Amino acid sequence: MSIDNTKKILVTGAAGQIGIELTAALREKYGTESVMAIDIRETEAAKSGPFKICNILDLNKYKKIVNDNNIGTVYHLAAILSATGEKNPKLCFDVNMNGLQNVLEVAREYNQRIFCPSSIAVFGPDVPKENTPQNVALNPTTVYGLTKVAGELLCDYYVNKYNVDIRGIRYPGLISWKNKPSGGTTDYAVEIYFGAAQNEKYQCFVNEETRLPMMYMPDAIRGTLELMDAPLKSLKYHSNYNLSGMSFSAGELAESIQKVIPNFECTFKPDSRQEIADSWPVTIDDGAAKKDWGWKPKFDIKTMTKDMLKNLRN
Ligand code: NAD
Ligand code: AKB
């Protein structure tokens, strides 16, 4: 679907791991002045175009930004991730649920299109670990997962009840070099590259056998833009497309880095995040995304490792 060119785009959580890259990609595609970024903290990247500090829980301020800037599409990325969520469940619930509700209420009033990501964290330990299906019972064991399940359902409610065009992806763990993530369980798969590039060492907080679905950020950004460009009538799902990129164990990830940096040393010392990782799937069935909007990942572990290390060493 092409967007209304007179209306602008807003990215919430624009200073985050996905936010800085998605904001840059949207500015590249639609023009810098067409993309407003908001967050509770500043970064140089988010400020490289229109930017405002805004807490998503402040409905009046958020609505004023939407109104003053003629916003037609919102990419809602502001959230609290899994590991921080387990440390501060109330904050996680407030930001992920009340923040989303603010975004959806404004979307209904201003007839906006919304992108709202979900996560593999919607799945609990009871689903098939391999090729986890699109439609399966969702019994997550983290507060973050619980907010993502409720968020998907709330989005679908706004689609069905108020005809708001809302789309979303259950992202796997995302790996990128432009921003160091914090607060997630899959952060080890990013930190390991920073450790390797900086001092050829990393202590990993999950065990060597931990195997999770992952994706390289350029694929995730491309998938997001492709989903938002897909004709609405071809979409069977709205806020919850399963998406698969690659899957590897923490040990295999360390080995892929050792092929480029032979002296790289990785040790494994699991902490409380191990339990979260163990509750998530290993591989994801993304047949619906392939069929409905032509999803196809480009990167595998080898090409990602080469690209990550090249960029980090630069
Ligand atoms: P992140 O933590 O890097 O960024 C989130 C941003 O939201 C931060 O910049 C933070 O300052 C901002 N924020 C937090 N509270 C806020 C508030 N009250 N008001 C406004 N901004 C606030 O997270 P991310 O990795 O960029 O994730 C973005 C979205 O993608 C989230 O919905 C997350 O659940 C989802 N997701 C991410 C991954 C991943 O691996 N990165 C995987 C699955 C799903
Ligand atoms: C996290 O680990 O919390 C996120 C996610 C997979 O949702 N990266």
Short mmCIF file of C-alpha atoms and ligand atoms in Angstrom, two decimals:
data_model
loop_
_atom_site.label_atom_id
_atom_site.label_comp_id
_atom_site.label_asym_id
_atom_site.label_seq_id
_atom_site.Cartn_x
_atom_site.Cartn_y
_atom_site.Cartn_z
CA MET A 1 0.00 0.00 0.00
CA SER A 2 1.43 3.40 -0.88
CA ILE A 3 1.32 5.98 1.88
CA ASP A 4 -0.48 9.33 1.74
CA ASN A 5 2.38 11.64 0.73
CA THR A 6 0.87 14.67 2.45
CA LYS A 7 1.08 12.90 5.82
CA LYS A 8 4.23 12.26 7.81
CA ILE A 9 5.68 9.27 9.63
CA LEU A 10 6.40 9.00 13.36
CA VAL A 11 8.79 6.54 15.00
CA THR A 12 8.43 5.98 18.76
CA GLY A 13 11.39 4.46 20.63
CA ALA A 14 13.54 5.96 17.88
CA ALA A 15 16.74 5.92 19.96
CA GLY A 16 16.59 2.15 20.46
CA GLN A 17 18.31 -0.76 18.70
CA ILE A 18 15.69 -0.98 15.94
CA GLY A 19 14.63 2.66 16.15
CA ILE A 20 17.88 4.24 14.96
CA GLU A 21 18.07 1.93 11.95
CA LEU A 22 14.38 2.04 11.03
CA THR A 23 14.29 5.84 11.36
CA ALA A 24 17.31 6.11 9.06
CA ALA A 25 15.75 3.69 6.51
CA LEU A 26 12.43 5.57 6.53
CA ARG A 27 14.23 8.92 6.12
CA GLU A 28 16.17 7.45 3.21
CA LYS A 29 12.93 6.22 1.62
CA TYR A 30 10.55 9.12 2.31
CA GLY A 31 12.87 12.09 3.01
CA THR A 32 14.35 13.28 6.32
CA GLU A 33 11.71 15.94 7.00
CA SER A 34 8.89 13.39 6.52
CA VAL A 35 9.97 11.26 9.47
CA MET A 36 9.60 12.53 13.04
CA ALA A 37 11.41 10.58 15.78
CA ILE A 38 10.46 10.50 19.46
CA ASP A 39 11.97 8.83 22.53
CA ILE A 40 12.52 9.50 26.24
CA ARG A 41 16.27 9.87 25.56
CA GLU A 42 18.29 11.63 22.93
CA THR A 43 20.82 10.11 20.56
CA GLU A 44 22.73 11.70 17.74
CA ALA A 45 21.21 9.27 15.24
CA ALA A 46 17.61 9.97 16.28
CA LYS A 47 18.36 13.72 16.17
CA SER A 48 19.71 13.64 12.62
CA GLY A 49 16.23 14.82 11.57
CA PRO A 50 13.05 16.00 13.33
CA PHE A 51 13.19 14.73 16.93
CA LYS A 52 11.31 15.36 20.17
CA ILE A 53 11.58 13.97 23.67
CA CYS A 54 8.24 12.33 24.51
CA ASN A 55 7.23 9.70 27.04
CA ILE A 56 4.68 7.48 25.33
CA LEU A 57 2.71 7.42 28.59
CA ASP A 58 2.10 11.18 28.24
CA LEU A 59 -1.00 11.01 26.05
CA ASN A 60 -1.49 14.79 25.74
CA LYS A 61 2.08 15.46 24.62
CA TYR A 62 2.01 12.51 22.20
CA LYS A 63 -1.30 13.65 20.70
CA LYS A 64 0.01 17.20 20.28
CA ILE A 65 3.08 15.90 18.39
CA VAL A 66 0.80 13.81 16.12
CA ASN A 67 -1.53 16.75 15.56
CA ASP A 68 1.18 19.41 15.01
CA ASN A 69 3.12 17.24 12.57
CA ASN A 70 0.28 15.77 10.48
CA ILE A 71 1.30 12.18 11.26
CA GLY A 72 -0.35 9.48 9.12
CA THR A 73 1.75 6.40 9.97
CA VAL A 74 3.33 5.38 13.28
CA TYR A 75 6.08 2.80 13.80
CA HIS A 76 5.60 2.12 17.51
CA LEU A 77 8.89 0.78 18.89
CA ALA A 78 8.92 2.26 22.42
CA ALA A 79 8.93 -0.71 24.80
CA ILE A 80 10.63 -2.43 27.73
CA LEU A 81 12.32 -5.72 26.73
CA SER A 82 12.40 -9.13 28.40
CA ALA A 83 15.33 -8.96 30.85
CA THR A 84 14.49 -5.44 32.09
CA GLY A 85 10.85 -6.51 32.25
CA GLU A 86 11.65 -9.33 34.69
CA LYS A 87 13.53 -6.83 36.88
CA ASN A 88 10.75 -4.23 36.70
CA PRO A 89 7.45 -5.89 35.73
CA LYS A 90 5.33 -2.83 36.53
CA LEU A 91 7.36 -0.56 34.25
CA CYS A 92 7.20 -3.21 31.51
CA PHE A 93 3.43 -3.52 31.83
CA ASP A 94 2.91 0.27 31.95
CA VAL A 95 5.05 1.10 28.91
CA ASN A 96 4.12 -1.91 26.77
CA MET A 97 0.38 -1.87 27.49
CA ASN A 98 -0.60 1.70 28.43
CA GLY A 99 1.85 3.15 25.89
CA LEU A 100 0.39 0.95 23.16
CA GLN A 101 -3.13 1.87 24.12
CA ASN A 102 -2.25 5.58 23.81
CA VAL A 103 -0.85 4.93 20.33
CA LEU A 104 -3.93 2.95 19.27
CA GLU A 105 -6.44 5.49 20.62
CA VAL A 106 -4.71 8.30 18.74
CA ALA A 107 -4.53 6.09 15.62
CA ARG A 108 -8.28 5.54 15.78
CA GLU A 109 -8.96 9.26 16.16
CA TYR A 110 -6.52 10.37 13.42
CA ASN A 111 -7.13 7.43 11.06
CA GLN A 112 -3.45 6.40 11.13
CA ARG A 113 -1.66 3.28 9.93
CA ILE A 114 0.40 1.51 12.61
CA PHE A 115 3.39 -0.82 12.68
CA CYS A 116 3.72 -2.48 16.09
CA PRO A 117 6.32 -5.22 16.57
CA SER A 118 5.70 -8.34 18.55
CA SER A 119 8.33 -10.95 19.48
CA ILE A 120 9.17 -14.64 19.73
CA ALA A 121 8.64 -13.92 23.45
CA VAL A 122 4.90 -14.52 22.90
CA PHE A 123 5.71 -18.25 22.90
CA GLY A 124 6.06 -20.22 26.11
CA PRO A 125 7.82 -23.50 26.88
CA ASP A 126 4.78 -25.58 25.83
CA VAL A 127 4.92 -24.86 22.04
CA PRO A 128 6.77 -27.09 19.55
CA LYS A 129 10.35 -25.79 19.78
CA GLU A 130 11.15 -26.51 16.13
CA ASN A 131 9.18 -24.73 13.41
CA THR A 132 6.93 -23.08 15.95
CA PRO A 133 3.64 -22.55 14.09
CA GLN A 134 1.95 -19.22 13.40
CA ASN A 135 -1.16 -20.33 15.27
CA VAL A 136 -0.39 -22.01 18.57
CA ALA A 137 -1.38 -21.54 22.22
CA LEU A 138 0.49 -18.53 23.63
CA ASN A 139 1.54 -19.11 27.24
CA PRO A 140 4.66 -16.99 27.81
CA THR A 141 6.39 -17.09 31.19
CA THR A 142 7.79 -13.53 31.19
CA VAL A 143 5.92 -10.29 31.82
CA TYR A 144 7.38 -8.99 28.52
CA GLY A 145 5.91 -12.00 26.66
CA LEU A 146 2.60 -11.46 28.37
CA THR A 147 2.50 -7.80 27.23
CA LYS A 148 3.38 -8.88 23.67
CA VAL A 149 0.50 -11.41 23.59
CA ALA A 150 -1.93 -8.85 25.01
CA GLY A 151 -0.50 -6.24 22.60
CA GLU A 152 -1.17 -8.49 19.59
CA LEU A 153 -4.73 -9.06 20.79
CA LEU A 154 -5.30 -5.36 21.46
CA CYS A 155 -4.01 -4.47 17.98
CA ASP A 156 -6.31 -7.06 16.39
CA TYR A 157 -9.21 -5.62 18.39
CA TYR A 158 -8.56 -2.15 16.89
CA VAL A 159 -8.30 -3.72 13.40
CA ASN A 160 -11.62 -5.54 13.74
CA LYS A 161 -13.59 -3.01 15.76
CA TYR A 162 -12.33 0.30 14.32
CA ASN A 163 -10.80 -0.69 10.98
CA VAL A 164 -7.35 0.66 11.91
CA ASP A 165 -4.66 -0.71 9.54
CA ILE A 166 -2.19 -2.29 12.01
CA ARG A 167 0.67 -4.57 11.02
CA GLY A 168 3.30 -6.36 13.06
CA ILE A 169 6.04 -8.95 13.06
CA ARG A 170 7.08 -11.37 15.78
CA TYR A 171 10.75 -10.45 15.46
CA PRO A 172 13.35 -13.03 16.49
CA GLY A 173 16.45 -11.78 18.35
CA LEU A 174 17.90 -8.96 16.22
CA ILE A 175 21.63 -8.58 15.64
CA SER A 176 23.12 -5.23 14.67
CA TRP A 177 26.29 -3.16 14.99
CA LYS A 178 25.02 0.46 14.96
CA ASN A 179 23.64 0.33 18.48
CA LYS A 180 24.45 -1.91 21.44
CA PRO A 181 21.16 -3.29 22.78
CA SER A 182 20.34 -3.51 26.47
CA GLY A 183 17.53 -5.09 28.41
CA GLY A 184 16.87 -8.08 26.15
CA THR A 185 17.66 -11.78 26.49
CA THR A 186 19.07 -12.09 22.96
CA ASP A 187 21.56 -9.24 23.65
CA TYR A 188 24.39 -11.82 24.00
CA ALA A 189 24.24 -12.44 20.25
CA VAL A 190 25.14 -8.76 19.68
CA GLU A 191 27.50 -8.22 22.62
CA ILE A 192 29.61 -11.21 21.49
CA TYR A 193 30.54 -9.34 18.28
CA PHE A 194 31.41 -6.14 20.19
CA GLY A 195 33.58 -8.22 22.56
CA ALA A 196 35.27 -10.01 19.64
CA ALA A 197 35.97 -6.80 17.70
CA GLN A 198 37.16 -4.81 20.75
CA ASN A 199 39.31 -7.24 22.77
CA GLU A 200 38.85 -10.73 21.30
CA LYS A 201 37.01 -11.92 24.45
CA TYR A 202 33.43 -12.35 25.61
CA GLN A 203 31.70 -13.91 28.62
CA CYS A 204 28.31 -15.12 27.42
CA PHE A 205 25.33 -15.06 29.82
CA VAL A 206 23.61 -18.13 28.34
CA ASN A 207 25.11 -21.61 27.96
CA GLU A 208 26.84 -22.89 24.85
CA GLU A 209 23.88 -25.07 23.79
CA THR A 210 21.31 -22.24 23.87
CA ARG A 211 19.75 -22.09 20.43
CA LEU A 212 17.36 -19.29 19.48
CA PRO A 213 15.81 -17.76 16.35
CA MET A 214 17.81 -14.70 15.23
CA MET A 215 17.89 -12.23 12.35
CA TYR A 216 20.38 -9.69 11.03
CA MET A 217 19.06 -6.11 11.27
CA PRO A 218 19.17 -5.31 7.51
CA ASP A 219 16.77 -8.24 6.93
CA ALA A 220 14.50 -7.06 9.77
CA ILE A 221 14.35 -3.51 8.42
CA ARG A 222 13.67 -4.71 4.87
CA GLY A 223 10.97 -7.11 6.14
CA THR A 224 9.31 -4.30 8.09
CA LEU A 225 9.21 -1.99 5.07
CA GLU A 226 7.96 -4.83 2.84
CA LEU A 227 5.15 -5.69 5.24
CA MET A 228 4.08 -2.04 5.41
CA ASP A 229 4.11 -1.85 1.58
CA ALA A 230 2.06 -5.05 1.10
CA PRO A 231 -1.54 -4.68 -0.14
CA LEU A 232 -3.88 -4.95 2.84
CA LYS A 233 -6.08 -7.47 1.06
CA SER A 234 -3.20 -9.96 0.77
CA LEU A 235 -2.64 -10.03 4.55
CA LYS A 236 -4.33 -12.84 6.44
CA TYR A 237 -2.77 -11.72 9.74
CA HIS A 238 -2.24 -8.25 11.14
CA SER A 239 -0.08 -7.69 14.21
CA ASN A 240 1.55 -11.09 14.58
CA TYR A 241 3.43 -12.45 11.56
CA ASN A 242 5.99 -15.13 12.49
CA LEU A 243 9.32 -14.26 10.83
CA SER A 244 12.37 -16.44 10.49
CA GLY A 245 15.95 -15.54 9.62
CA MET A 246 18.41 -18.05 11.08
CA SER A 247 18.88 -20.20 14.18
CA PHE A 248 22.14 -21.14 15.91
CA SER A 249 23.49 -22.03 19.34
CA ALA A 250 25.64 -19.61 21.32
CA GLY A 251 28.55 -22.07 20.80
CA GLU A 252 28.05 -22.07 17.02
CA LEU A 253 27.97 -18.27 17.05
CA ALA A 254 31.32 -18.19 18.88
CA GLU A 255 32.74 -20.66 16.30
CA SER A 256 31.56 -18.52 13.39
CA ILE A 257 33.46 -15.56 14.90
CA GLN A 258 36.57 -17.72 15.48
CA LYS A 259 36.64 -18.46 11.75
CA VAL A 260 37.30 -14.71 11.21
CA ILE A 261 39.16 -13.95 14.48
CA PRO A 262 41.01 -17.19 15.40
CA ASN A 263 42.16 -15.81 18.81
CA PHE A 264 38.61 -14.97 19.92
CA GLU A 265 37.85 -16.56 23.31
CA CYS A 266 34.28 -17.06 24.49
CA THR A 267 33.39 -18.33 27.97
CA PHE A 268 29.89 -19.21 29.13
CA LYS A 269 28.46 -18.19 32.51
CA PRO A 270 24.65 -18.41 32.47
CA ASP A 271 22.67 -15.95 34.61
CA SER A 272 18.94 -15.37 35.16
CA ARG A 273 18.43 -14.75 31.42
CA GLN A 274 19.09 -18.47 30.75
CA GLU A 275 15.62 -19.36 32.02
CA ILE A 276 14.02 -16.82 29.66
CA ALA A 277 16.02 -18.14 26.70
CA ASP A 278 15.05 -21.72 27.56
CA SER A 279 11.36 -20.80 27.41
CA TRP A 280 11.56 -19.58 23.79
CA PRO A 281 11.47 -21.52 20.47
CA VAL A 282 14.45 -22.71 18.45
CA THR A 283 13.11 -22.23 14.92
CA ILE A 284 10.04 -20.44 13.59
CA ASP A 285 7.59 -21.39 10.84
CA ASP A 286 7.15 -18.21 8.78
CA GLY A 287 5.08 -19.77 5.97
CA ALA A 288 2.33 -17.14 6.31
CA ALA A 289 4.78 -14.21 5.86
CA LYS A 290 6.30 -15.95 2.81
CA LYS A 291 2.90 -16.60 1.26
CA ASP A 292 1.15 -13.31 2.09
CA TRP A 293 3.87 -10.74 1.41
CA GLY A 294 6.78 -12.63 -0.13
CA TRP A 295 9.15 -12.64 2.87
CA LYS A 296 12.62 -14.08 2.22
CA PRO A 297 15.68 -13.56 4.47
CA LYS A 298 19.03 -12.78 2.80
CA PHE A 299 21.59 -13.27 5.59
CA ASP A 300 22.80 -16.50 7.18
CA ILE A 301 25.21 -16.78 10.13
CA LYS A 302 28.30 -16.75 7.89
CA THR A 303 27.38 -13.65 5.85
CA MET A 304 26.13 -11.87 8.98
CA THR A 305 29.36 -12.56 10.92
CA LYS A 306 31.47 -11.27 8.05
CA ASP A 307 29.40 -8.08 7.77
CA MET A 308 29.16 -7.48 11.54
CA LEU A 309 32.91 -7.81 12.11
CA LYS A 310 33.78 -5.71 9.07
CA ASN A 311 31.56 -2.86 10.31
CA LEU A 312 32.61 -3.11 13.96
CA ARG A 313 36.31 -3.16 13.08
CA ASN A 314 35.81 -0.08 10.91
P1 NAD B 1 15.25 -0.85 22.69
O1 NAD B 1 15.14 -1.11 24.14
O2 NAD B 1 16.58 -0.83 22.06
O3 NAD B 1 14.51 0.51 22.32
C1 NAD B 1 13.30 0.88 22.90
C2 NAD B 1 13.28 2.38 23.00
O4 NAD B 1 12.08 2.77 23.66
C3 NAD B 1 14.46 2.94 23.81
O5 NAD B 1 15.19 3.88 23.05
C4 NAD B 1 13.80 3.59 25.01
O6 NAD B 1 14.43 4.78 25.43
C5 NAD B 1 12.40 3.86 24.48
N1 NAD B 1 11.40 3.96 25.57
C6 NAD B 1 11.32 3.20 26.67
N2 NAD B 1 10.31 3.63 27.45
C7 NAD B 1 9.73 4.65 26.79
C8 NAD B 1 8.64 5.50 27.08
N3 NAD B 1 7.95 5.40 28.23
N4 NAD B 1 8.30 6.46 26.19
C9 NAD B 1 9.02 6.58 25.03
N5 NAD B 1 10.08 5.83 24.71
C10 NAD B 1 10.42 4.87 25.59
O7 NAD B 1 14.29 -1.92 21.97
P2 NAD B 1 14.33 -2.43 20.46
O8 NAD B 1 15.16 -3.64 20.43
O9 NAD B 1 14.63 -1.32 19.54
O10 NAD B 1 12.81 -2.90 20.32
C11 NAD B 1 11.81 -2.16 19.64
C12 NAD B 1 10.56 -3.01 19.56
O11 NAD B 1 10.85 -4.23 18.87
C13 NAD B 1 9.97 -3.42 20.91
O12 NAD B 1 8.57 -3.46 20.81
C14 NAD B 1 10.50 -4.83 21.10
O13 NAD B 1 9.64 -5.58 21.92
C15 NAD B 1 10.50 -5.34 19.67
N6 NAD B 1 11.42 -6.46 19.47
C16 NAD B 1 12.78 -6.26 19.48
C17 NAD B 1 13.63 -7.33 19.28
C18 NAD B 1 15.12 -7.18 19.27
O14 NAD B 1 15.85 -8.19 19.24
N7 NAD B 1 15.66 -5.96 19.26
C19 NAD B 1 13.10 -8.62 19.09
C20 NAD B 1 11.72 -8.79 19.14
C21 NAD B 1 10.89 -7.70 19.30
C1 AKB B 2 14.53 -9.72 24.00
O1 AKB B 2 15.46 -10.54 24.11
O2 AKB B 2 13.83 -9.34 24.94
C2 AKB B 2 14.18 -9.26 22.60
C3 AKB B 2 13.14 -10.12 21.99
C4 AKB B 2 13.50 -11.38 21.33
O3 AKB B 2 11.98 -9.79 22.02
N1 AKB B 2 15.38 -9.22 21.83
#
